[in-house]
Coordinates of C-alpha atoms and ligand atoms in Angstrom, one line a residue:
X1 CA 32.5 9.9 10.1
X2 CA 30.2 8.1 7.5
X3 CA 26.9 6.5 8.4
X4 CA 26.3 4.9 5.1
X5 CA 24.7 1.5 5.6
X6 CA 26.1 -1.5 3.6
X7 CA 22.6 -2.4 2.4
X8 CA 19.5 -0.7 1.0
X9 CA 17.1 0.8 3.5
X10 CA 13.4 0.3 2.4
X11 CA 11.2 3.2 3.5
X12 CA 7.6 2.4 2.8
X13 CA 5.2 5.2 2.2
X14 CA 2.1 3.3 1.3
X15 CA 0.2 4.8 4.2
X16 CA 1.3 8.4 3.4
X17 CA 2.0 9.0 -0.2
X18 CA 0.2 5.9 -1.2
X19 CA -2.9 6.9 0.6
X20 CA -2.7 10.1 -1.4
X21 CA -3.9 8.1 -4.5
X22 CA -7.2 9.4 -5.6
X23 CA -9.8 7.4 -3.7
X24 CA -7.4 5.3 -1.7
X25 CA -8.6 6.5 1.7
X26 CA -8.1 4.0 4.5
X27 CA -9.5 4.1 8.1
X28 CA -7.4 3.7 11.2
X29 CA -8.0 0.0 11.6
X30 CA -7.1 -0.7 7.9
X31 CA -3.9 1.3 8.3
X32 CA -3.0 -0.7 11.2
X33 CA -3.5 -3.9 9.3
X34 CA -1.3 -2.7 6.6
X35 CA 1.4 -1.5 9.0
X36 CA 1.5 -4.9 10.7
X37 CA 1.8 -6.6 7.3
X38 CA 4.7 -4.1 6.3
X39 CA 6.5 -4.9 9.6
X40 CA 6.2 -8.6 8.7
X41 CA 7.5 -7.8 5.2
X42 CA 10.5 -6.4 6.8
X43 CA 10.5 -2.7 5.8
X44 CA 12.9 -0.6 7.8
X45 CA 10.8 2.5 8.0
X46 CA 7.1 3.0 7.8
X47 CA 5.9 6.5 6.9
X48 CA 2.6 6.1 8.7
X49 CA 0.9 9.3 7.7
X50 CA 0.9 13.1 7.9
X51 CA -0.3 13.8 11.5
X52 CA -1.2 17.4 11.0
X53 CA -3.4 16.6 8.0
X54 CA -6.4 15.3 10.0
X55 CA -7.3 13.9 13.4
X56 CA -7.6 10.5 11.6
X57 CA -4.1 10.7 10.3
X58 CA -2.8 11.7 13.7
X59 CA -4.6 8.8 15.4
X60 CA -3.3 6.3 12.8
X61 CA 0.3 7.4 13.2
X62 CA -0.1 7.3 16.9
X63 CA -1.6 3.8 17.0
X64 CA 1.0 2.5 14.5
X65 CA 3.8 4.0 16.6
X66 CA 2.3 2.4 19.7
X67 CA 1.6 -1.1 18.4
X68 CA 4.0 -1.7 15.4
X69 CA 6.8 0.7 16.4
X70 CA 8.4 -1.7 18.9
X71 CA 12.1 -1.8 19.6
X72 CA 12.6 -4.8 17.2
X73 CA 10.0 -3.4 14.7
X74 CA 10.4 -0.7 12.0
X75 CA 11.1 3.0 12.5
X76 CA 7.8 4.9 12.4
X77 CA 7.9 8.1 10.5
X78 CA 5.4 11.0 10.4
X79 CA 5.6 13.7 7.7
X80 CA 5.5 17.4 8.5
X81 CA 5.8 20.6 6.4
X82 CA 8.7 22.8 7.6
X83 CA 6.3 24.5 10.0
X84 CA 6.3 24.4 13.8
X85 CA 2.7 23.3 14.2
X86 CA 3.1 20.5 11.7
X87 CA 6.3 19.3 13.3
X88 CA 4.9 19.5 16.8
X89 CA 1.9 17.4 15.7
X90 CA 4.2 14.8 14.2
X91 CA 6.3 14.7 17.3
X92 CA 3.3 14.1 19.5
X93 CA 1.9 11.3 17.3
X94 CA 5.3 9.6 17.2
X95 CA 5.8 9.6 21.0
X96 CA 4.9 5.9 21.6
X97 CA 7.3 4.6 18.9
X98 CA 10.5 3.0 20.2
X99 CA 12.2 4.5 17.0
X100 CA 10.4 7.6 15.7
X101 CA 11.4 9.7 12.8
X102 CA 10.1 13.2 11.7
X103 CA 10.3 13.7 7.9
X104 CA 10.1 17.5 7.3
X105 CA 10.1 19.1 3.8
X106 CA 10.1 22.4 2.0
X107 CA 10.1 23.0 -1.8
X108 CA 13.3 24.2 -3.4
X109 CA 12.6 24.6 -7.1
X110 CA 12.1 28.0 -8.5
X111 CA 8.7 27.2 -9.8
X112 CA 7.5 26.1 -6.3
X113 CA 9.2 29.0 -4.6
X114 CA 7.7 31.6 -6.9
X115 CA 4.1 30.3 -7.3
X116 CA 3.5 28.0 -4.3
X117 CA 5.5 29.3 -1.4
X118 CA 6.1 32.9 -2.5
X119 CA 9.4 32.7 -0.8
X120 CA 13.0 33.5 -1.9
X121 CA 15.9 31.0 -1.8
X122 CA 17.3 32.9 1.2
X123 CA 13.9 32.5 3.0
X124 CA 14.2 28.7 2.4
X125 CA 17.8 28.5 3.6
X126 CA 16.9 30.4 6.8
X127 CA 13.8 28.1 7.5
X128 CA 15.8 24.9 7.4
X129 CA 18.0 25.2 10.6
X130 CA 15.1 26.4 12.6
X131 CA 12.7 23.6 11.5
X132 CA 15.2 20.8 11.5
X133 CA 16.4 21.9 14.9
X134 CA 12.8 22.0 16.2
X135 CA 12.2 18.5 14.8
X136 CA 15.3 17.4 16.7
X137 CA 13.8 18.5 19.9
X138 CA 11.2 15.6 19.5
X139 CA 13.3 12.8 17.9
X140 CA 17.0 12.2 17.1
X141 CA 16.1 10.7 13.7
X142 CA 15.1 13.6 11.3
X143 CA 14.7 13.3 7.6
X144 CA 14.8 16.3 5.4
X145 CA 13.4 16.6 1.9
X146 CA 13.8 19.4 -0.6
X147 CA 10.5 19.0 -2.5
X148 CA 10.7 19.0 -6.3
X149 CA 14.5 18.5 -6.0
X150 CA 14.4 17.0 -9.5
X151 CA 13.6 20.4 -10.9
X152 CA 15.7 22.5 -8.5
X153 CA 18.9 24.2 -9.4
X154 CA 21.7 21.7 -8.2
X155 CA 23.9 24.5 -6.9
X156 CA 21.1 25.7 -4.6
X157 CA 20.2 22.1 -3.7
X158 CA 23.8 21.4 -2.5
X159 CA 23.5 24.5 -0.2
X160 CA 20.1 23.4 1.1
X161 CA 21.3 19.8 1.9
X162 CA 24.5 21.0 3.6
X163 CA 22.4 23.3 5.8
X164 CA 19.9 20.5 6.6
X165 CA 22.7 18.1 7.6
X166 CA 24.6 20.7 9.6
X167 CA 21.2 21.3 11.5
X168 CA 21.0 17.7 12.3
X169 CA 19.1 15.8 9.5
X170 CA 20.4 12.3 9.4
X171 CA 18.7 11.4 6.2
X172 CA 18.4 13.7 3.2
X173 CA 15.8 12.6 0.7
X174 CA 15.8 13.7 -3.0
X175 CA 12.3 13.7 -4.4
X176 CA 11.5 13.8 -8.1
X177 CA 8.1 15.1 -7.1
X178 CA 6.7 15.3 -10.5
X179 CA 8.3 12.3 -12.1
X180 CA 10.3 14.4 -14.6
X181 CA 13.7 13.0 -14.5
X182 CA 15.3 10.2 -16.6
X183 CA 17.5 7.5 -15.1
X184 CA 20.7 9.1 -16.3
X185 CA 19.8 12.5 -15.0
X186 CA 18.7 11.1 -11.6
X187 CA 21.9 9.1 -11.3
X188 CA 23.9 12.3 -12.1
X189 CA 22.0 14.3 -9.5
X190 CA 22.8 11.8 -6.8
X191 CA 26.4 11.7 -7.9
X192 CA 26.5 15.5 -7.9
X193 CA 25.3 15.5 -4.3
X194 CA 27.9 13.1 -3.2
X195 CA 30.6 15.2 -4.8
X196 CA 29.4 18.7 -3.9
X197 CA 27.8 18.5 -0.4
X198 CA 30.8 18.7 2.0
X199 CA 29.0 17.0 5.0
X200 CA 27.1 14.3 2.9
X201 CA 28.9 11.5 4.7
X202 CA 27.0 12.5 7.9
X203 CA 23.6 11.6 6.3
X204 CA 22.0 8.8 4.4
X205 CA 20.9 9.7 0.8
X206 CA 17.4 8.7 0.2
X207 CA 15.3 8.9 -3.0
X208 CA 11.7 9.5 -3.6
X209 CA 10.0 9.6 -7.0
X210 CA 6.7 9.6 -8.9
X211 CA 5.9 7.6 -11.9
X212 CA 4.5 10.1 -14.3
X213 CA 6.8 8.9 -17.1
X214 CA 6.9 5.3 -15.8
X215 CA 10.6 5.8 -14.8
X216 CA 10.4 5.9 -11.1
X217 CA 11.9 2.3 -10.5
X218 CA 14.6 2.7 -13.2
X219 CA 15.5 6.2 -11.7
X220 CA 15.9 4.7 -8.2
X221 CA 18.1 1.8 -9.4
X222 CA 20.4 4.3 -11.2
X223 CA 20.4 6.4 -7.9
X224 CA 21.5 3.2 -6.0
X225 CA 24.5 2.9 -8.4
X226 CA 25.4 6.5 -7.5
X227 CA 25.2 6.4 -3.7
X228 CA 21.5 6.4 -2.7
X229 CA 21.0 4.0 0.3
X230 CA 17.3 4.6 1.1
X231 CA 14.5 4.0 -1.3
X232 CA 11.0 5.5 -0.6
X233 CA 8.4 3.3 -2.2
X234 CA 4.9 2.0 -2.0
X235 CA 3.2 -1.4 -2.3
X236 CA 1.8 -1.9 -5.8
X237 CA 3.3 1.5 -6.7
X238 CA 0.2 3.4 -5.5
X239 CA 0.5 7.1 -4.8
X240 CA -0.3 10.5 -6.1
X241 CA -1.1 10.7 -9.8
X242 CA 0.7 7.9 -11.6
X243 CA 2.0 6.6 -8.2
X244 CA 5.3 6.1 -6.5
X245 CA 8.1 3.7 -7.2
X246 CA 6.8 0.2 -6.5
X247 CA 8.4 -1.6 -3.6
X248 CA 8.0 -5.1 -5.0
X249 CA 9.7 -4.1 -8.3
X250 CA 12.7 -2.4 -6.5
X251 CA 13.2 -5.3 -4.0
X252 CA 13.0 -8.0 -6.7
X253 CA 15.3 -6.1 -9.1
X254 CA 17.9 -5.9 -6.3
X255 CA 17.3 -9.6 -5.4
X256 CA 17.2 -11.0 -8.9
X257 CA 20.1 -8.9 -10.1
X258 CA 22.1 -8.7 -6.9
X259 CA 25.3 -9.8 -8.7
X260 CA 25.0 -6.7 -10.8
X261 CA 24.3 -4.3 -7.9
X262 CA 26.7 -5.8 -5.3
X263 CA 29.8 -3.9 -6.4
X264 CA 28.0 -0.5 -6.1
X265 CA 27.5 -1.4 -2.4
X266 CA 31.1 -2.3 -2.1
X267 CA 30.4 -6.2 -2.1
X268 CA 32.1 -8.8 -4.2
X269 CA 29.7 -9.5 -7.2
X270 CA 29.2 -13.2 -6.1
X271 CA 27.9 -12.2 -2.6
X272 CA 24.6 -13.9 -1.8
X273 CA 23.9 -11.6 1.2
X274 CA 20.6 -9.9 0.6
X275 CA 20.7 -6.3 -0.4
X276 CA 17.5 -5.4 1.6
X277 CA 15.9 -6.7 4.7
X278 CA 12.7 -7.6 3.0
X279 CA 11.2 -11.1 3.3
X280 CA 10.3 -11.5 -0.3
X281 CA 7.9 -14.3 0.4
X282 CA 5.6 -11.7 2.1
X283 CA 5.3 -9.6 -1.0
X284 CA 2.4 -11.2 -2.7
X285 CA 0.3 -11.3 0.5
X286 CA 1.1 -7.6 1.3
X287 CA 0.2 -6.7 -2.3
X288 CA -3.2 -8.3 -2.0
X289 CA -3.9 -6.7 1.3
X290 CA -3.2 -3.2 0.1
X291 CA -5.2 -3.8 -3.1
X292 CA -8.2 -5.2 -1.3
X293 CA -8.3 -2.5 1.4
X294 CA -7.6 0.5 -1.0
X295 CA -9.9 -0.9 -3.7
X296 CA -7.0 -0.2 -6.2
X297 CA -6.9 -3.4 -8.3
X298 CA -3.5 -4.5 -9.7
X299 CA -3.3 -4.6 -13.5
X300 CA -2.8 -8.1 -14.7
X301 CA 0.4 -7.4 -16.4
X302 CA 1.9 -5.5 -13.5
X303 CA 5.5 -6.6 -12.8
X304 CA 6.0 -9.1 -9.9
X305 CA 2.4 -9.0 -8.4
X306 CA 0.2 -9.0 -11.5
X307 CA -2.0 -12.0 -12.2
X308 CA 0.0 -12.7 -15.4
X309 CA 3.4 -12.0 -14.0
X310 CA 4.2 -15.7 -13.8
X311 CA 1.8 -17.1 -16.4
X312 CA 3.0 -18.5 -19.6
X313 CA 0.5 -18.5 -22.4
X314 CA 2.2 -19.3 -25.7
X315 CA 2.9 -22.9 -26.6
X316 CA 6.6 -22.2 -27.1
X317 CA 7.0 -20.7 -23.7
X318 CA 5.0 -23.4 -22.0
X319 CA 7.1 -26.0 -23.7
X320 CA 10.4 -24.3 -22.6
X321 CA 9.2 -23.8 -19.0
X322 CA 8.3 -27.5 -18.8
X323 CA 11.7 -28.5 -20.0
X324 CA 13.5 -26.1 -17.8
X325 CA 11.9 -23.1 -15.9
X326 CA 15.0 -21.0 -16.5
X327 CA 14.2 -20.8 -20.3
X328 CA 11.5 -18.1 -19.6
X329 CA 11.6 -17.4 -15.9
X330 CA 14.1 -15.1 -14.1
X331 CA 12.6 -15.6 -10.7
X332 CA 10.4 -18.2 -9.0
X333 CA 6.8 -17.4 -8.2
X334 CA 7.5 -18.9 -4.7
X335 CA 10.1 -16.2 -4.1
X336 CA 7.3 -13.7 -3.7
X337 CA 5.1 -16.1 -1.7
X338 CA 2.9 -17.3 -4.6
X339 CA 2.3 -20.9 -4.3
X340 CA 0.6 -22.8 -7.1
X341 CA 0.1 -25.9 -5.0
X342 CA -3.3 -27.3 -5.2
X343 CA -4.3 -28.8 -1.9
X344 CA -6.7 -31.7 -1.6
X345 CA -8.9 -30.0 0.7
X346 CA -12.6 -30.7 -0.1
X347 CA -15.9 -30.7 1.8
X348 CA -14.8 -33.5 4.0
X349 CA -11.6 -31.8 5.1
X350 CA -11.4 -31.0 8.7
X351 CA -10.6 -27.7 10.6
X352 CA -7.1 -29.0 11.4
X353 CA -6.0 -29.6 7.8
X354 CA -7.5 -26.2 6.9
X355 CA -5.7 -24.3 9.7
X356 CA -2.4 -26.2 9.0
X357 CA -2.5 -25.1 5.4
X358 CA -3.2 -21.6 6.3
X359 CA -0.2 -21.6 8.7
X360 CA 2.0 -23.0 5.9
X361 CA 0.8 -20.0 3.9
X362 CA 1.9 -17.6 6.7
X363 CA -1.5 -16.8 8.1
X364 CA -1.8 -16.8 11.9
X365 CA -5.6 -16.2 12.5
X366 CA -7.3 -15.6 15.8
X367 CA -9.8 -18.4 16.8
X368 CA -12.8 -16.3 15.8
X369 CA -11.2 -15.4 12.4
X370 CA -10.4 -19.1 11.9
X371 CA -13.9 -20.2 12.7
X372 CA -15.4 -17.7 10.3
X373 CA -12.9 -18.5 7.5
X374 CA -13.6 -22.3 8.0
X375 CA -17.3 -21.8 7.6
X376 CA -16.7 -20.0 4.3
X377 CA -14.2 -22.6 3.2
X378 CA -16.8 -25.3 3.8
X379 CA -19.3 -23.4 1.8
X380 CA -16.9 -22.9 -1.1
X381 CA -15.8 -26.5 -0.9
X382 CA -19.4 -27.5 -1.4
X383 CA -19.5 -25.7 -4.7
X384 CA -15.9 -26.2 -6.0
X385 CA -14.0 -29.4 -6.3
X386 CA -10.4 -28.2 -6.1
X387 CA -9.5 -25.6 -3.6
X388 CA -6.2 -23.8 -4.5
X389 CA -4.0 -21.6 -2.4
X390 CA -5.4 -18.6 -4.4
X391 CA -8.9 -19.6 -3.2
X392 CA -7.6 -19.8 0.4
X393 CA -6.0 -16.3 0.1
X394 CA -9.3 -14.9 -1.1
X395 CA -11.3 -16.5 1.7
X396 CA -8.8 -15.5 4.4
X397 CA -8.5 -12.0 3.0
X398 CA -12.2 -11.5 3.1
X399 CA -12.6 -12.8 6.6
X400 CA -9.6 -10.8 8.2
X401 CA -9.9 -7.5 6.3
X402 CA -13.5 -6.6 7.4
X403 CA -14.5 -3.2 8.4
X404 CA -16.7 -3.1 11.5
X405 CA -19.7 -5.2 10.6
X406 CA -22.5 -2.7 11.0
X407 CA -24.8 -4.0 8.2
X408 CA -24.8 -7.7 7.4
X409 CA -26.1 -9.4 4.3
X410 CA -28.4 -12.2 5.4
X411 CA -30.0 -13.2 2.2
X412 CA -29.8 -12.2 -1.5
X413 CA -31.9 -13.5 -4.4
X414 CA -32.1 -12.3 -8.0
X415 CA -34.2 -13.2 -11.0
X416 CA -33.0 -12.2 -14.4
X417 CA -32.7 -13.2 -18.0
X418 CA -33.1 -11.9 -21.6
X419 CA -36.9 -11.7 -21.2
X420 CA -37.1 -10.7 -17.6
X421 CA -36.8 -7.4 -15.7
X422 CA -33.8 -8.0 -13.3
X423 CA -35.3 -8.1 -9.8
X424 CA -33.5 -8.6 -6.5
X425 CA -34.6 -9.3 -2.9
X426 CA -32.3 -8.8 0.0
X427 CA -32.4 -9.3 3.7
X428 CA -30.0 -7.2 5.8
X429 CA -29.4 -7.1 9.4
X430 CA -29.0 -3.5 10.6
X431 CA -26.5 -2.2 13.2
X432 CA -29.4 -2.2 15.8
X433 CA -30.0 -6.0 15.1
X434 CA -33.2 -5.7 13.0
X435 CA -33.6 -7.8 9.9
X436 CA -35.1 -5.8 7.0
X437 CA -36.1 -7.2 3.6
X438 CA -36.7 -5.1 0.5
X439 CA -36.8 -5.6 -3.2
X440 CA -35.9 -3.6 -6.3
X441 CA -35.7 -3.8 -10.1
X442 CA -32.7 -2.7 -11.9
X443 CA -31.0 -2.5 -15.3
X444 CA -29.1 -5.7 -14.5
X445 CA -28.9 -8.2 -11.5
X446 CA -26.1 -6.3 -9.7
X447 CA -27.9 -3.0 -10.3
X448 CA -31.1 -4.5 -8.9
X449 CA -29.3 -5.9 -5.8
X450 CA -27.5 -2.5 -5.1
X451 CA -30.9 -0.7 -5.4
X452 CA -32.5 -3.1 -3.0
X453 CA -29.6 -2.7 -0.5
X454 CA -29.9 1.1 -0.8
X455 CA -33.5 0.9 0.1
X456 CA -32.6 -0.7 3.4
X457 CA -29.3 1.1 4.2
X458 CA -30.4 4.5 3.0
X459 CA -27.0 6.3 2.8
X460 CA -26.6 8.4 -0.3
X461 CA -23.7 7.3 -2.5
X462 CA -22.5 7.0 -6.1
X463 CA -20.8 3.8 -7.3
X464 CA -17.7 4.9 -9.0
X465 CA -16.0 1.6 -9.8
X466 CA -17.0 -2.0 -10.1
X467 CA -14.6 -4.7 -11.1
X468 CA -15.0 -8.5 -11.1
X469 CA -12.1 -10.9 -11.6
X470 CA -11.9 -14.6 -11.2
X471 CA -9.5 -15.9 -8.5
X472 CA -8.6 -19.0 -10.4
X473 CA -9.5 -20.6 -13.8
X474 CA -12.4 -22.8 -14.5
X475 CA -16.2 -22.5 -14.5
X476 CA -16.4 -23.1 -10.8
X477 CA -13.8 -20.4 -10.0
X478 CA -14.4 -17.9 -7.2
X479 CA -15.2 -14.4 -8.4
X480 CA -13.7 -11.4 -6.6
X481 CA -15.5 -8.2 -6.6
X482 CA -13.9 -4.9 -5.8
X483 CA -15.9 -1.7 -5.7
X484 CA -15.5 2.0 -4.9
X485 CA -18.3 4.3 -4.0
X486 CA -18.3 8.0 -3.3
X487 CA -20.0 10.1 -0.7
X488 CA -19.3 13.8 -0.2
X489 CA -16.0 13.7 -2.1
X490 CA -14.6 10.7 -0.1
X491 CA -14.1 7.2 -1.6
X492 CA -14.9 4.0 0.2
X493 CA -13.8 0.6 -1.1
X494 CA -15.4 -2.8 -0.7
X495 CA -14.1 -6.2 -1.6
X496 CA -15.6 -9.8 -1.4
X497 CA -15.1 -13.2 -3.0
X498 CA -17.6 -15.9 -3.6
X499 CA -18.3 -18.7 -6.2
X500 CA -21.4 -16.7 -7.0
X501 CA -20.5 -13.2 -8.4
X502 CA -23.9 -11.8 -7.5
X503 CA -23.3 -12.8 -3.8
X504 CA -19.8 -11.4 -4.0
X505 CA -21.1 -8.2 -5.5
X506 CA -23.7 -7.8 -2.7
X507 CA -21.1 -8.5 -0.1
X508 CA -18.6 -6.1 -1.6
X509 CA -21.2 -3.4 -1.6
X510 CA -22.2 -4.0 2.1
X511 CA -18.5 -4.0 2.9
X512 CA -18.0 -0.5 1.4
X513 CA -21.2 0.8 3.0
X514 CA -20.0 -0.4 6.3
X515 CA -16.8 1.6 5.8
X516 CA -18.9 4.7 4.9
X517 CA -21.3 4.2 7.7
X518 CA -18.5 3.8 10.2
X519 CA -16.9 7.1 9.0
X520 CA -20.3 8.9 9.3
X521 CA -20.8 7.6 12.8
X522 CA -17.3 8.8 13.8
X523 CA -17.9 12.2 12.3
X524 CA -21.2 12.4 14.2
X525 CA -19.2 11.6 17.5
X526 CA -17.0 14.6 16.7
X527 CA -14.1 12.7 15.1
X528 CA -13.7 14.6 11.7
X529 CA -12.1 12.3 9.2
X530 CA -11.9 14.7 6.2
X531 CA -8.2 15.0 5.5
X532 CA -6.6 18.4 4.3
X533 CA -5.5 18.4 0.8
X534 CA -2.5 16.1 0.2
X535 CA 1.1 17.3 -0.1
Ligands
LIG601 O1 6.7 13.8 -3.8 C1 7.2 14.4 -2.8 O2 8.0 15.4 -3.2 C2 6.8 14.2 -1.5 C3 7.6 14.8 -0.4 C4 6.8 15.1 0.7 C5 8.8 13.9 -0.1 O3 6.0 13.3 -1.4
LIG602 ZN1 5.6 12.0 -3.2

């Protein structure tokens, strides 16, 4: 019996491996927002977290299982080491999911066995049936990973996989945990598995890989050619160290080059049937959401979702594109949901036109969100003549991705210049509803604003990152500010957009402080949010 699908399964691990990126911590509400967006994008499996790692992770997996893991929605997966207490916790968190999966793993490379696990190969082989069997007592759908498979002895790996499948694993995942393999080697590894694991037809072969040498996507595509049918990836390629294979790059490679990949999936080359279930038009929006909430900005030259990915700077290229797009474009910006249309919405535009355009862009806001976004839109339209879809994305992103509004910026004013000491005055509404005003001087206007805010909010923190980028071109462009701050080894991100970058900077800071304050409140109520060290 073969259970090989005739298409590629997209397993998204943004909320688990992606969240292991240094400083990418997300709270439960933020994880839910991302999970909803991933479901809309059409991923097949969402690895929602590592339930044993912390109560916050458990709660996030449980809530995602409950609200996103519907019968028509994606499979919701929880990670567990090959230990009973880990697996039990994952099983409990996944209970509300219509389709739940436990992903259990144990290392198999000699270096991990000797130094990390202090176990023999025989110990590992003996653990697998017990743990896969235990996972099966919670869910039918069990995935097994031999961690560091890329550096494991292939002969031992074949034995491990055969044992896992015989014990009930329906997906076997092959991780290149340290991003060491080259495409040819990864392809060979997968081929070797298809040829040497006798029961391999009873499981789906999945691949997982890190980008330490920048090869993760290339490795996966070679794996597809050799029999892999599930790809484990993250939005914007975020993840441990150099990150994971980027979902958007894999999906668009399989979309743009489908004629090349079709035969490897037994299809005629000319078949137009999509190789994945992803709605590519949702890619850009999902990328923005993940970048805004994690505070991990996307480099401008990043494939598919970087700001320059569809920009043509040189005259020769511009001339070519104007004559025929295909001269320098292998895909259309619209295919990832990026729309360059400039809408004629100005300060006289009504709520109806605004809401209609947002719907066209795929946003379905609640009445409250729409009202708030409309007020901001009016404000921006007062200052900026042309409102582009990029501006709208920034406005909506800001209004819908807010942490609980504990502190609110009511007023900010700065005075600065080459002969002046930068000075800022701020008025902030506190969670108790009091309006407090304070002022500070700083080395620059943003420093002065942040010092003034600190005097009111009074929660110790260190600013670890501050980035401003313009949403569109031109002197009246909106500026987007992304910041990260640290408090007791945890990172909190903040994001805001405004035509005035000092206002955007102040709001981004308040945004991050609200996340920090919310986490502190939860800890005080006995909800520890410090996760254990990542996998
Ligand atoms: O990189 C890795 O090996 C992992 C496993 C848990 C699959 O993330
Ligand atoms: Zn990983």
